[in-house]
Amino acid sequence: MSKPLKIVVLAKQVPDTRNVGKDAMKADGTVNRAALPAIFNPEDLNALEQALILKDMREGSTVQVLTMGPPRAADILRDAMFRGADGGILLTDRKFAGADTLATSYALSRALVKIQPDIIVAGRQAIDGDTAQVGPQVAEKLGIPQVTYAEEIVSLSDDNKEIIIKRRLDHGIEIVSSPLPLVVTVNGSAPECRPQHAKRVMKYKNARTPSELQEADNDYLNSLCACKEYLNIQEWSVADVDADDNQLGLAGSPTKVKQIENVVFQAKEAKRLTAADADINELMVELIASHTLG
Amino acid sequence: MNNIFVYCETEGGKIADVSLELMTKGRELADTLGCELEAVVIGHNLANVEKELAEYGADRIWVADDAQLDPYRTLPHSAILCGLFKEEHPQIALMGATPIGRDLGPRVSSTLHSGLTADCTSLVIGGHKDNKTGKEYTDLLYQIRPAFGGNIIATIINPECRPQMATVREGVMKKEKAAKPGKGELKTIDWKKYVNDADFAVKIIERQMEERKINVKGAPIIIAGGYGMGSKEGFKQLFELADVIGGEVGASRAAVDAGFADHARQIGQTGVTVRPKLYIACGISGQIQHTAGMDGSSMIISINTDPDAPINKIADYAITGDVNDVIPKMIKYYKQNSK
Ligand SMILES: Cc1cc2nc3c(=O)[nH]c(=O)nc-3n(C[C@H](O)[C@H](O)[C@H](O)COP(=O)(O)OP(=O)(O)OC[C@H]3O[C@@H](n4cnc5c(N)ncnc54)[C@H](O)[C@@H]3O)c2cc1C
């Protein structure tokens, strides 16, 4: 019998930068970040799906989702539980604030040392930063291999010693094998995550972090969570993961933001044309005359 | 000491374009700083790479040439680069924002605890004063990049940690041979002292790389199609127009995602960056992630049924109409007038 796996998914709650609608635009043409909805980072959902596929491959395996963020990031942990994750851990502490990717990776790696997973699966990158750095940096901090741009976990040997993964690169594919434990970062081209399951929503909808319970101050929720272990979303602080303050947050971040410039969508006057034959003809004549064409 | 290093990718023993683009930029930065430019090439069958790199301004070329080092694998390449950097102490290290550079860069920056900025669109040397400590810095690398889905432009610096690392996408920097070639001194890396057996634990079982035939980046005229082209069938009109006027076909991500066009044609933040003399945007709305990759075009023509499509804000000519109507007319009137 193959041994079950302990799988951790790294996930992030991000502002939805993909569809910046009119309501999120300020009068000066810049984006009002606060008006963007907070969502589950899309490629982290692809990662969750790969983790759930692995779990299905090995009976008795567990999938935990680990996220670092503010208290409201517990929303994505519940979402993950509705889709098939067994539980979630929220890494939250003021001391984490202002972290660049390196300080973030350090904090996550401290939590992972405590969990000791067999496999760590993360999305390739987050849409608010697009850096793709956290996965490889976590792997380095843990001193284990990384397989990035993964599209599919092809197989896992019976003794859980070797995993085979298909990578999707810009101009081709690569199939690689790696020993465990390792960090896998998953591409958006991988299969979409399974949807929330009605039964799981019923089961986990009252899952809460200790802070959320305190905030709600609701006897019913308190007693529910007290008797049902699976409803307790764990909340870890710097002290819980035995992290070194100097490597956290702003202090632990080699990169500093010197300046932020909002992109202003400036209107430039376009020459307006219709689809009428005369307009198109005139345009082509102009382009040929100016040697833009031909 | 404290020079600029460029990690050069190779495919089949040839230096990748993106790396030569970074050499061009690296040369410019080295001249500004008054330091030397060094290239690192790790791979196999690398005879003569130093000649080409010297033409791009390399003063020193570090080479590790061994069958085990090609194709690229994370652990051996990062061990070699970290080992070399610990001895040579570069002030700046650049690499391509490619599947290789974006895999290697973070690993190296984590080992060396040096900051890394991904996908820079501009690199400039400048000073900085820390408001808290009052400390002044000179000759820092400003790593400038879009963030937040392209809605802001951030300037990132690493005041204290070295090397200052940055990745840059292909096509963002210009590729140009140096006015004066570099010294071109060839150095062999004694790489075995940096790498151990465990670094070869990840094995490549199979590899299928496509020849890069599509060259959207170098085309002076690009006809790009978006989701508004409706289908793969619809895209055929674009190829026809490209054929007639002599251009290459590009695409928006929505069109690529819908299967209308190949990923190699994607233009924008997650595709290639282009700056042709003419860009014709057909059925493309003009979201920031798309325009980020083409707004440097000399002339932009948009064809869109929606007169208020955002693309019209950056267009020189905005044709309000259906692509299925306008494109055949363009072909017709070009042919009529071009003789
Ligand atoms: C992190 C991130 C990275 C991204 N990277 C990229 C990238 O690199 N490149 C990229 O392109 N996008 C990218 N996107 C996606 C981008 O936000 C847009 O979704 C995409 O560019 C939209 O493509 P489109 O304009 O073809 O489609 P749509 O926005 O659907 O626009 C279709 C347009 O066609 C017009 N139209 C419809 N029918 C016709 C017709 N018959 N004739 C004429 N016009 C017609 C419509 O009016 C509309 O303006 C990225 C998004 C994210 C979040």
PDB file of C-alpha atoms in Angstrom, chain A residues 39-225:
ATOM      1  CA  ILE A  39     -10.357  37.033  -5.451  1.00  0.00           C
ATOM      2  CA  PHE A  40      -8.538  33.708  -5.244  1.00  0.00           C
ATOM      3  CA  ASN A  41      -5.421  34.196  -7.368  1.00  0.00           C
ATOM      4  CA  PRO A  42      -6.314  32.386 -10.619  1.00  0.00           C
ATOM      5  CA  GLU A  43      -3.190  30.228 -10.986  1.00  0.00           C
ATOM      6  CA  ASP A  44      -3.437  29.203  -7.326  1.00  0.00           C
ATOM      7  CA  LEU A  45      -6.740  27.609  -8.255  1.00  0.00           C
ATOM      8  CA  ASN A  46      -4.962  25.635 -10.975  1.00  0.00           C
ATOM      9  CA  ALA A  47      -2.504  24.602  -8.257  1.00  0.00           C
ATOM     10  CA  LEU A  48      -5.308  23.531  -5.946  1.00  0.00           C
ATOM     11  CA  GLU A  49      -6.717  21.322  -8.691  1.00  0.00           C
ATOM     12  CA  GLN A  50      -3.354  19.574  -9.185  1.00  0.00           C
ATOM     13  CA  ALA A  51      -3.172  19.025  -5.425  1.00  0.00           C
ATOM     14  CA  LEU A  52      -6.676  17.564  -5.375  1.00  0.00           C
ATOM     15  CA  ILE A  53      -5.800  15.269  -8.288  1.00  0.00           C
ATOM     16  CA  LEU A  54      -2.813  14.022  -6.268  1.00  0.00           C
ATOM     17  CA  LYS A  55      -5.016  13.534  -3.249  1.00  0.00           C
ATOM     18  CA  ASP A  56      -7.401  11.466  -5.360  1.00  0.00           C
ATOM     19  CA  MET A  57      -4.435   9.375  -6.512  1.00  0.00           C
ATOM     20  CA  ARG A  58      -3.416   8.478  -2.954  1.00  0.00           C
ATOM     21  CA  GLU A  59      -6.153   7.482  -0.571  1.00  0.00           C
ATOM     22  CA  GLY A  60      -5.901   9.131   2.828  1.00  0.00           C
ATOM     23  CA  SER A  61      -3.865  12.086   1.569  1.00  0.00           C
ATOM     24  CA  THR A  62      -4.616  15.571   2.833  1.00  0.00           C
ATOM     25  CA  VAL A  63      -4.573  18.976   1.169  1.00  0.00           C
ATOM     26  CA  GLN A  64      -3.975  22.010   3.361  1.00  0.00           C
ATOM     27  CA  VAL A  65      -4.048  25.513   1.923  1.00  0.00           C
ATOM     28  CA  LEU A  66      -1.561  27.984   3.357  1.00  0.00           C
ATOM     29  CA  THR A  67      -1.984  31.686   2.768  1.00  0.00           C
ATOM     30  CA  MET A  68      -0.254  34.746   4.113  1.00  0.00           C
ATOM     31  CA  GLY A  69      -2.381  37.836   4.265  1.00  0.00           C
ATOM     32  CA  PRO A  70      -4.772  39.986   6.233  1.00  0.00           C
ATOM     33  CA  PRO A  71      -7.593  38.382   8.254  1.00  0.00           C
ATOM     34  CA  ARG A  72     -10.049  38.601   5.357  1.00  0.00           C
ATOM     35  CA  ALA A  73      -7.844  36.239   3.314  1.00  0.00           C
ATOM     36  CA  ALA A  74      -9.613  33.466   5.275  1.00  0.00           C
ATOM     37  CA  ASP A  75     -12.237  33.788   2.510  1.00  0.00           C
ATOM     38  CA  ILE A  76     -10.046  31.959   0.020  1.00  0.00           C
ATOM     39  CA  LEU A  77      -9.343  29.213   2.560  1.00  0.00           C
ATOM     40  CA  ARG A  78     -13.077  28.585   2.876  1.00  0.00           C
ATOM     41  CA  ASP A  79     -13.400  28.687  -0.904  1.00  0.00           C
ATOM     42  CA  ALA A  80     -10.649  26.049  -1.144  1.00  0.00           C
ATOM     43  CA  MET A  81     -12.410  23.879   1.436  1.00  0.00           C
ATOM     44  CA  PHE A  82     -15.659  24.131  -0.549  1.00  0.00           C
ATOM     45  CA  ARG A  83     -13.763  22.812  -3.565  1.00  0.00           C
ATOM     46  CA  GLY A  84     -12.037  19.911  -1.839  1.00  0.00           C
ATOM     47  CA  ALA A  85      -9.248  21.062   0.503  1.00  0.00           C
ATOM     48  CA  ASP A  86      -9.186  19.521   3.972  1.00  0.00           C
ATOM     49  CA  GLY A  87      -8.210  22.615   5.842  1.00  0.00           C
ATOM     50  CA  GLY A  88      -6.506  25.955   5.830  1.00  0.00           C
ATOM     51  CA  ILE A  89      -3.859  27.935   7.609  1.00  0.00           C
ATOM     52  CA  LEU A  90      -3.779  31.710   7.667  1.00  0.00           C
ATOM     53  CA  LEU A  91      -0.385  33.217   8.305  1.00  0.00           C
ATOM     54  CA  THR A  92      -1.159  36.674   9.594  1.00  0.00           C
ATOM     55  CA  ASP A  93       0.774  39.192  11.623  1.00  0.00           C
ATOM     56  CA  ARG A  94       1.409  42.916  11.335  1.00  0.00           C
ATOM     57  CA  LYS A  95       5.104  42.082  11.184  1.00  0.00           C
ATOM     58  CA  PHE A  96       4.590  40.490   7.779  1.00  0.00           C
ATOM     59  CA  ALA A  97       3.401  43.769   6.263  1.00  0.00           C
ATOM     60  CA  GLY A  98       5.484  45.403   3.558  1.00  0.00           C
ATOM     61  CA  ALA A  99       7.197  42.158   2.604  1.00  0.00           C
ATOM     62  CA  ASP A 100       8.706  41.748  -0.841  1.00  0.00           C
ATOM     63  CA  THR A 101       8.827  38.300  -2.421  1.00  0.00           C
ATOM     64  CA  LEU A 102      11.920  37.267  -0.486  1.00  0.00           C
ATOM     65  CA  ALA A 103      10.494  38.160   2.933  1.00  0.00           C
ATOM     66  CA  THR A 104       7.205  36.521   1.936  1.00  0.00           C
ATOM     67  CA  SER A 105       9.012  33.360   0.914  1.00  0.00           C
ATOM     68  CA  TYR A 106      10.894  33.333   4.179  1.00  0.00           C
ATOM     69  CA  ALA A 107       7.680  33.602   6.203  1.00  0.00           C
ATOM     70  CA  LEU A 108       5.989  30.867   4.176  1.00  0.00           C
ATOM     71  CA  SER A 109       9.034  28.630   4.461  1.00  0.00           C
ATOM     72  CA  ARG A 110       8.934  28.959   8.261  1.00  0.00           C
ATOM     73  CA  ALA A 111       5.321  27.787   8.262  1.00  0.00           C
ATOM     74  CA  LEU A 112       6.215  24.926   5.919  1.00  0.00           C
ATOM     75  CA  VAL A 113       9.022  23.771   8.191  1.00  0.00           C
ATOM     76  CA  LYS A 114       6.377  23.383  10.860  1.00  0.00           C
ATOM     77  CA  ILE A 115       3.990  21.472   8.561  1.00  0.00           C
ATOM     78  CA  GLN A 116       6.607  19.219   6.901  1.00  0.00           C
ATOM     79  CA  PRO A 117       4.648  18.451   3.708  1.00  0.00           C
ATOM     80  CA  ASP A 118       5.613  15.890   1.072  1.00  0.00           C
ATOM     81  CA  ILE A 119       4.641  18.179  -1.778  1.00  0.00           C
ATOM     82  CA  ILE A 120       4.073  21.919  -1.996  1.00  0.00           C
ATOM     83  CA  VAL A 121       1.993  23.168  -4.918  1.00  0.00           C
ATOM     84  CA  ALA A 122       1.662  26.850  -5.777  1.00  0.00           C
ATOM     85  CA  GLY A 123       0.358  28.932  -8.637  1.00  0.00           C
ATOM     86  CA  ARG A 124       3.050  30.120 -11.016  1.00  0.00           C
ATOM     87  CA  GLN A 125       2.433  33.765 -10.185  1.00  0.00           C
ATOM     88  CA  ALA A 126      -0.076  36.166  -8.647  1.00  0.00           C
ATOM     89  CA  ILE A 127      -1.907  38.631 -10.859  1.00  0.00           C
ATOM     90  CA  ASP A 128      -1.234  41.635  -8.637  1.00  0.00           C
ATOM     91  CA  GLY A 129       2.530  41.301  -8.979  1.00  0.00           C
ATOM     92  CA  ASP A 130       3.226  38.859 -11.803  1.00  0.00           C
ATOM     93  CA  THR A 131       6.653  38.084 -10.361  1.00  0.00           C
ATOM     94  CA  ALA A 132       6.614  34.241 -10.241  1.00  0.00           C
ATOM     95  CA  GLN A 133       9.260  34.410  -7.516  1.00  0.00           C
ATOM     96  CA  VAL A 134       7.662  33.050  -4.386  1.00  0.00           C
ATOM     97  CA  GLY A 135       7.547  29.385  -5.466  1.00  0.00           C
ATOM     98  CA  PRO A 136      11.252  29.091  -6.360  1.00  0.00           C
ATOM     99  CA  GLN A 137      12.310  31.170  -3.349  1.00  0.00           C
ATOM    100  CA  VAL A 138      10.341  28.969  -0.959  1.00  0.00           C
ATOM    101  CA  ALA A 139      12.007  25.915  -2.537  1.00  0.00           C
ATOM    102  CA  GLU A 140      15.427  27.473  -2.049  1.00  0.00           C
ATOM    103  CA  LYS A 141      14.716  28.383   1.562  1.00  0.00           C
ATOM    104  CA  LEU A 142      13.671  24.789   2.225  1.00  0.00           C
ATOM    105  CA  GLY A 143      16.627  23.421   0.243  1.00  0.00           C
ATOM    106  CA  ILE A 144      14.428  21.271  -1.997  1.00  0.00           C
ATOM    107  CA  PRO A 145      13.970  21.080  -5.795  1.00  0.00           C
ATOM    108  CA  GLN A 146      11.458  23.153  -7.716  1.00  0.00           C
ATOM    109  CA  VAL A 147       9.531  22.373 -10.865  1.00  0.00           C
ATOM    110  CA  THR A 148       8.046  25.532 -12.343  1.00  0.00           C
ATOM    111  CA  TYR A 149       5.567  26.060 -15.212  1.00  0.00           C
ATOM    112  CA  ALA A 150       3.914  22.718 -14.437  1.00  0.00           C
ATOM    113  CA  GLU A 151       0.891  21.830 -16.490  1.00  0.00           C
ATOM    114  CA  GLU A 152       0.223  18.304 -15.322  1.00  0.00           C
ATOM    115  CA  ILE A 153       1.377  15.915 -12.660  1.00  0.00           C
ATOM    116  CA  VAL A 154       1.800  12.860 -14.835  1.00  0.00           C
ATOM    117  CA  SER A 155       2.510  10.206 -12.224  1.00  0.00           C
ATOM    118  CA  LEU A 156       3.869   9.404  -8.809  1.00  0.00           C
ATOM    119  CA  SER A 157       5.854   6.265  -8.075  1.00  0.00           C
ATOM    120  CA  ASP A 158       4.283   3.738  -5.668  1.00  0.00           C
ATOM    121  CA  ASP A 159       6.902   4.425  -3.033  1.00  0.00           C
ATOM    122  CA  ASN A 160       6.197   8.208  -3.257  1.00  0.00           C
ATOM    123  CA  LYS A 161       9.835   8.796  -4.068  1.00  0.00           C
ATOM    124  CA  GLU A 162       9.603  10.106  -7.619  1.00  0.00           C
ATOM    125  CA  ILE A 163       7.105  12.417  -9.278  1.00  0.00           C
ATOM    126  CA  ILE A 164       6.815  13.005 -13.009  1.00  0.00           C
ATOM    127  CA  ILE A 165       5.631  16.386 -14.192  1.00  0.00           C
ATOM    128  CA  LYS A 166       4.908  17.982 -17.546  1.00  0.00           C
ATOM    129  CA  ARG A 167       6.101  21.580 -17.896  1.00  0.00           C
ATOM    130  CA  ARG A 168       4.708  24.060 -20.404  1.00  0.00           C
ATOM    131  CA  LEU A 169       7.382  26.471 -21.631  1.00  0.00           C
ATOM    132  CA  ASP A 170       7.071  29.326 -24.129  1.00  0.00           C
ATOM    133  CA  HIS A 171       8.137  27.219 -27.061  1.00  0.00           C
ATOM    134  CA  GLY A 172       7.538  23.649 -26.082  1.00  0.00           C
ATOM    135  CA  ILE A 173       7.140  21.141 -23.301  1.00  0.00           C
ATOM    136  CA  GLU A 174       9.451  19.310 -20.973  1.00  0.00           C
ATOM    137  CA  ILE A 175       8.743  16.184 -18.947  1.00  0.00           C
ATOM    138  CA  VAL A 176      10.832  15.952 -15.799  1.00  0.00           C
ATOM    139  CA  SER A 177      11.182  13.669 -12.819  1.00  0.00           C
ATOM    140  CA  SER A 178      11.993  14.872  -9.331  1.00  0.00           C
ATOM    141  CA  PRO A 179      12.420  13.372  -5.894  1.00  0.00           C
ATOM    142  CA  LEU A 180      10.102  14.430  -3.069  1.00  0.00           C
ATOM    143  CA  PRO A 181       9.698  16.725  -1.247  1.00  0.00           C
ATOM    144  CA  LEU A 182       9.575  19.511  -3.818  1.00  0.00           C
ATOM    145  CA  VAL A 183       7.800  22.714  -4.798  1.00  0.00           C
ATOM    146  CA  VAL A 184       5.674  22.612  -7.954  1.00  0.00           C
ATOM    147  CA  THR A 185       4.391  25.863  -9.484  1.00  0.00           C
ATOM    148  CA  VAL A 186       1.414  25.481 -11.773  1.00  0.00           C
ATOM    149  CA  ASN A 187       0.667  27.343 -14.989  1.00  0.00           C
ATOM    150  CA  GLY A 188      -2.648  28.844 -16.014  1.00  0.00           C
ATOM    151  CA  SER A 189      -2.687  26.377 -18.916  1.00  0.00           C
ATOM    152  CA  ALA A 190      -3.279  23.510 -16.455  1.00  0.00           C
ATOM    153  CA  PRO A 191      -6.847  22.245 -15.938  1.00  0.00           C
ATOM    154  CA  GLU A 192      -9.235  24.598 -14.186  1.00  0.00           C
ATOM    155  CA  CYS A 193     -10.098  23.948 -10.568  1.00  0.00           C
ATOM    156  CA  ARG A 194     -13.170  21.894  -9.803  1.00  0.00           C
ATOM    157  CA  PRO A 195     -16.102  24.040  -8.645  1.00  0.00           C
ATOM    158  CA  GLN A 196     -17.419  24.340  -5.117  1.00  0.00           C
ATOM    159  CA  HIS A 197     -19.377  21.289  -4.086  1.00  0.00           C
ATOM    160  CA  ALA A 198     -22.805  21.861  -2.472  1.00  0.00           C
ATOM    161  CA  LYS A 199     -22.232  19.248   0.240  1.00  0.00           C
ATOM    162  CA  ARG A 200     -18.851  20.686   1.082  1.00  0.00           C
ATOM    163  CA  VAL A 201     -20.290  24.195   1.250  1.00  0.00           C
ATOM    164  CA  MET A 202     -22.829  22.942   3.799  1.00  0.00           C
ATOM    165  CA  LYS A 203     -20.090  21.218   5.773  1.00  0.00           C
ATOM    166  CA  TYR A 204     -17.542  24.035   5.830  1.00  0.00           C
ATOM    167  CA  LYS A 205     -19.552  27.248   5.572  1.00  0.00           C
ATOM    168  CA  ASN A 206     -19.091  27.930   9.284  1.00  0.00           C
ATOM    169  CA  ALA A 207     -15.339  27.381   9.240  1.00  0.00           C
ATOM    170  CA  ARG A 208     -13.675  30.319  10.999  1.00  0.00           C
ATOM    171  CA  THR A 209     -10.317  31.552  12.197  1.00  0.00           C
ATOM    172  CA  PRO A 210      -9.983  32.320  15.926  1.00  0.00           C
ATOM    173  CA  SER A 211     -10.010  36.057  15.134  1.00  0.00           C
ATOM    174  CA  GLU A 212     -13.163  35.742  13.105  1.00  0.00           C
ATOM    175  CA  LEU A 213     -14.834  33.892  15.977  1.00  0.00           C
ATOM    176  CA  GLN A 214     -13.794  36.572  18.388  1.00  0.00           C
ATOM    177  CA  GLU A 215     -15.024  39.304  16.102  1.00  0.00           C
ATOM    178  CA  ALA A 216     -18.389  37.617  15.491  1.00  0.00           C
ATOM    179  CA  ASP A 217     -18.852  36.959  19.209  1.00  0.00           C
ATOM    180  CA  ASN A 218     -21.596  34.489  18.403  1.00  0.00           C
ATOM    181  CA  ASP A 219     -22.362  31.671  20.876  1.00  0.00           C
ATOM    182  CA  TYR A 220     -23.709  29.356  18.220  1.00  0.00           C
ATOM    183  CA  LEU A 221     -20.597  29.651  16.024  1.00  0.00           C
ATOM    184  CA  ASN A 222     -18.335  29.303  19.038  1.00  0.00           C
ATOM    185  CA  SER A 223     -19.920  26.093  20.205  1.00  0.00           C
ATOM    186  CA  LEU A 224     -20.024  24.722  16.663  1.00  0.00           C
ATOM    187  CA  CYS A 225     -16.328  25.298  16.123  1.00  0.00           C
TER     188      CYS A 225
END
